[in-house]
Amino acid sequence: MDSDSSIGTYRSRYTPEEGALLTRLRIFIVMRWIAIAGVVIATLVASKVFHIGFPTVPVYIICGFMLAYNLVFLFQSKGLEKQQSGTVIRRARINANIHLVLDLVMLSVLIHFTGGIENPFIVYFAFPTIVTSIVLSRKGTYVLTTCALAMVSLLVGLEYAGWIPHYNLQGFADPTLHQKGTYVLPGLAALATLLYGATYITSTISGELKKRQRQVLILSAQLLKKKTAELEKASKEAAREREMQDKLSAAYKDLSESLKQLKESQEHLIQAEKLTSLGQMAASIAHEINNPLSGVLTYTKLLIKQIDDNRYSKENALVYLGKIEQAVTYSSKLVGNLLDFSRQSPPKFWELNVNEVVERSLDLTIHSAELQHVKITKELAALPIIMADFDQLQQVFTNLFMNAIQAMPNGGELTIRTSADGDHIKTEVQDTGVGISAENIRNLFTPFFTTKKETKGVGLGLAVSHGIVQRHNGSIDVKSEVGKGSTFTVLLPVKALSG
Ligand code: ADP
């Protein structure tokens, strides 16, 4: 558990190789605790349960010694864990070597006091070998294995020769076994093959593992490099994107500012345009009214002078009064139109059929059409009843018909078409007259726009018609081709006004 949490800490502070080595050192220490406990338990069981006779005191002393140096190792390894990364590997290796040599010596002494070659636990010499292969190089492991074997052989040999005392496991093994060459030699041979076999297998596996670990390290380093490069690239791109965003928002700010300025100047322009239109309108009205008025003034003055001079004749007076009447009639028509335009009187809605309005408007204009040899064609479809102002619609249609007739001074054809599509009633007024230029079409519905100066056109007919149709929630549109004719289309809503 402790080593696991330690691995976590190592990972953050050390290179993976250093971390692995420190973990192994901690595992050695833990394994040593287990080994000491195992030896104590085995000694107790052997002596107390199986009553095997051997000197237990040296065994316990050895265990105590091992306990002591394991404690020292524990503190050392804790000290190592606090060290800077970089110096750890060398020191950990030295520590591991010291551990192994000490373990080997302790194991030899332990085996010496517990029967030497008769002790089946002699095979435990394989443990330091296995452990070594995990930490040391393959060569180092073989050296240590050879050392271990040499130490065991020396111990067994010295006991065999009687140069050092032999402690028999009384009640367990034959006391002369250690001097029987037929047992000792095969025993040592078996141990040697076990040790070298274990060394071969474990060092091969651990070599393979180390190789894999190196490969993993190389791969992870490559991956790290790649990821770092990718991250750098991404952060550069993000910086570039941020820059672009900043530029964009600056541009957007500029644009909004310009738009604001544009709106302001547009408002100023509209204001100026309104003033200009108003001025133009006033000038036009003044001009339009001034002409007939000056006529009235001239003829009135003439008449007064003739009466004063007693040169007055009834014929003359009638001629002058006739001229005055003409001028006043024109002025009154002009004022009437102006009133229509300015009053913008709300329509008085009645149920009506648009076809009837068309017929009544035609009645009023048919005489002019005949005079100008204009043929009238009616294509009137059955229409739903709608709510509308009869008089105002009649004013619109009369105006459209009169304009069409006037656009055909040498005769032509006036076609009036009505239809309904469910939502709207459509009235088309089509002529084969002079047509309207694109420039004039733009001004067509502007008050006082007229091309009929000679025939005393006022230029209010279409402006008034446009206002009337708008107040009916409808629309008026024109399509025209110079020299071919024009078509005015009036759309009136069915539902909105049908109640
Ligand atoms: P007015 O008839 O007094 O000139 P309107 O507002 O009715 O005033 O018409 C404005 C102008 O539109 C006319 O002077 C004429 O130039 C043009 N116009 C209107 N209807 C037609 C049409 N059917 N064909 C050609 N021009 C037309």
PDB file of N, CA and C in Angstrom, residues 5 8 18 29 44 47 52-53 73 114 124 138 144 207 218 232 251 271 303 312 318 365 375 380 409 416 446:
ATOM      1  N   SER A   5       1.427   4.162  -2.890  1.00  0.00           N
ATOM      2  CA  SER A   5       1.288   5.606  -2.796  1.00  0.00           C
ATOM      3  C   SER A   5       2.620   6.259  -3.120  1.00  0.00           C
ATOM      4  N   GLY A   8       3.096   6.773  -6.733  1.00  0.00           N
ATOM      5  CA  GLY A   8       2.410   7.996  -7.169  1.00  0.00           C
ATOM      6  C   GLY A   8       3.288   9.208  -6.990  1.00  0.00           C
ATOM      7  N   GLU A  18      13.832   6.152 -12.228  1.00  0.00           N
ATOM      8  CA  GLU A  18      14.177   6.400 -10.826  1.00  0.00           C
ATOM      9  C   GLU A  18      13.060   5.915  -9.921  1.00  0.00           C
ATOM     10  N   ILE A  29      12.643  -4.122   1.199  1.00  0.00           N
ATOM     11  CA  ILE A  29      12.515  -3.913   2.645  1.00  0.00           C
ATOM     12  C   ILE A  29      11.286  -4.648   3.181  1.00  0.00           C
ATOM     13  N   LEU A  44      10.444 -21.235  15.475  1.00  0.00           N
ATOM     14  CA  LEU A  44       9.553 -21.592  16.584  1.00  0.00           C
ATOM     15  C   LEU A  44       8.849 -22.919  16.313  1.00  0.00           C
ATOM     16  N   SER A  47      11.417 -25.866  16.425  1.00  0.00           N
ATOM     17  CA  SER A  47      11.929 -26.218  17.756  1.00  0.00           C
ATOM     18  C   SER A  47      10.822 -26.605  18.737  1.00  0.00           C
ATOM     19  N   ILE A  52      12.761 -30.174  16.887  1.00  0.00           N
ATOM     20  CA  ILE A  52      14.037 -30.385  16.184  1.00  0.00           C
ATOM     21  C   ILE A  52      15.085 -29.601  16.957  1.00  0.00           C
ATOM     22  N   GLY A  53      16.193 -30.262  17.215  1.00  0.00           N
ATOM     23  CA  GLY A  53      17.211 -29.599  18.028  1.00  0.00           C
ATOM     24  C   GLY A  53      18.235 -28.865  17.202  1.00  0.00           C
ATOM     25  N   PHE A  73      17.860   0.547   6.490  1.00  0.00           N
ATOM     26  CA  PHE A  73      17.538   0.655   5.044  1.00  0.00           C
ATOM     27  C   PHE A  73      16.263   1.467   4.830  1.00  0.00           C
ATOM     28  N   THR A 114      21.638 -23.674  11.141  1.00  0.00           N
ATOM     29  CA  THR A 114      20.426 -24.523  11.040  1.00  0.00           C
ATOM     30  C   THR A 114      20.668 -25.742  10.153  1.00  0.00           C
ATOM     31  N   TYR A 124      16.609 -21.479  -0.400  1.00  0.00           N
ATOM     32  CA  TYR A 124      16.237 -20.067  -0.321  1.00  0.00           C
ATOM     33  C   TYR A 124      17.334 -19.143  -0.849  1.00  0.00           C
ATOM     34  N   ARG A 138      22.423  -8.256 -16.097  1.00  0.00           N
ATOM     35  CA  ARG A 138      22.512  -9.714 -16.237  1.00  0.00           C
ATOM     36  C   ARG A 138      23.876 -10.206 -15.709  1.00  0.00           C
ATOM     37  N   LEU A 144      26.689 -12.274  -8.722  1.00  0.00           N
ATOM     38  CA  LEU A 144      26.138 -12.487  -7.395  1.00  0.00           C
ATOM     39  C   LEU A 144      25.752 -13.950  -7.170  1.00  0.00           C
ATOM     40  N   GLY A 207      15.368  -8.779 -18.086  1.00  0.00           N
ATOM     41  CA  GLY A 207      16.030  -8.054 -19.201  1.00  0.00           C
ATOM     42  C   GLY A 207      15.010  -7.618 -20.230  1.00  0.00           C
ATOM     43  N   ILE A 218      11.154   5.530 -24.344  1.00  0.00           N
ATOM     44  CA  ILE A 218      11.482   6.236 -25.598  1.00  0.00           C
ATOM     45  C   ILE A 218      10.198   6.702 -26.270  1.00  0.00           C
ATOM     46  N   GLU A 232       2.205  23.496 -28.695  1.00  0.00           N
ATOM     47  CA  GLU A 232       2.813  24.780 -29.078  1.00  0.00           C
ATOM     48  C   GLU A 232       2.124  25.342 -30.307  1.00  0.00           C
ATOM     49  N   ALA A 251     -12.473  46.042 -36.211  1.00  0.00           N
ATOM     50  CA  ALA A 251     -13.091  46.401 -37.495  1.00  0.00           C
ATOM     51  C   ALA A 251     -14.593  46.574 -37.320  1.00  0.00           C
ATOM     52  N   GLN A 271     -33.706  65.154 -43.782  1.00  0.00           N
ATOM     53  CA  GLN A 271     -34.234  66.425 -43.297  1.00  0.00           C
ATOM     54  C   GLN A 271     -34.095  67.492 -44.381  1.00  0.00           C
ATOM     55  N   LEU A 303     -61.055  95.346 -67.920  1.00  0.00           N
ATOM     56  CA  LEU A 303     -62.488  95.584 -67.865  1.00  0.00           C
ATOM     57  C   LEU A 303     -62.796  96.881 -67.112  1.00  0.00           C
ATOM     58  N   TYR A 312     -66.647 100.551 -72.824  1.00  0.00           N
ATOM     59  CA  TYR A 312     -67.053  99.208 -72.426  1.00  0.00           C
ATOM     60  C   TYR A 312     -68.133  98.668 -73.343  1.00  0.00           C
ATOM     61  N   LEU A 318     -67.906  90.024 -71.918  1.00  0.00           N
ATOM     62  CA  LEU A 318     -68.157  88.581 -71.854  1.00  0.00           C
ATOM     63  C   LEU A 318     -66.887  87.774 -72.123  1.00  0.00           C
ATOM     64  N   THR A 365     -65.202  59.039 -68.071  1.00  0.00           N
ATOM     65  CA  THR A 365     -64.056  59.285 -68.961  1.00  0.00           C
ATOM     66  C   THR A 365     -64.317  58.853 -70.400  1.00  0.00           C
ATOM     67  N   LYS A 375     -59.922  52.957 -78.009  1.00  0.00           N
ATOM     68  CA  LYS A 375     -60.838  51.828 -77.886  1.00  0.00           C
ATOM     69  C   LYS A 375     -60.750  51.276 -76.463  1.00  0.00           C
ATOM     70  N   LEU A 380     -63.668  42.120 -67.054  1.00  0.00           N
ATOM     71  CA  LEU A 380     -63.993  42.181 -65.626  1.00  0.00           C
ATOM     72  C   LEU A 380     -64.444  40.815 -65.113  1.00  0.00           C
ATOM     73  N   PRO A 409     -52.474  60.249 -77.455  1.00  0.00           N
ATOM     74  CA  PRO A 409     -53.064  61.381 -78.192  1.00  0.00           C
ATOM     75  C   PRO A 409     -53.507  60.983 -79.601  1.00  0.00           C
ATOM     76  N   ILE A 416     -59.059  47.388 -69.377  1.00  0.00           N
ATOM     77  CA  ILE A 416     -59.253  47.393 -67.916  1.00  0.00           C
ATOM     78  C   ILE A 416     -59.595  45.969 -67.504  1.00  0.00           C
ATOM     79  N   THR A 446     -44.617  61.415 -56.870  1.00  0.00           N
ATOM     80  CA  THR A 446     -44.215  62.618 -56.125  1.00  0.00           C
ATOM     81  C   THR A 446     -45.200  63.744 -56.451  1.00  0.00           C
TER      82      THR A 446
END
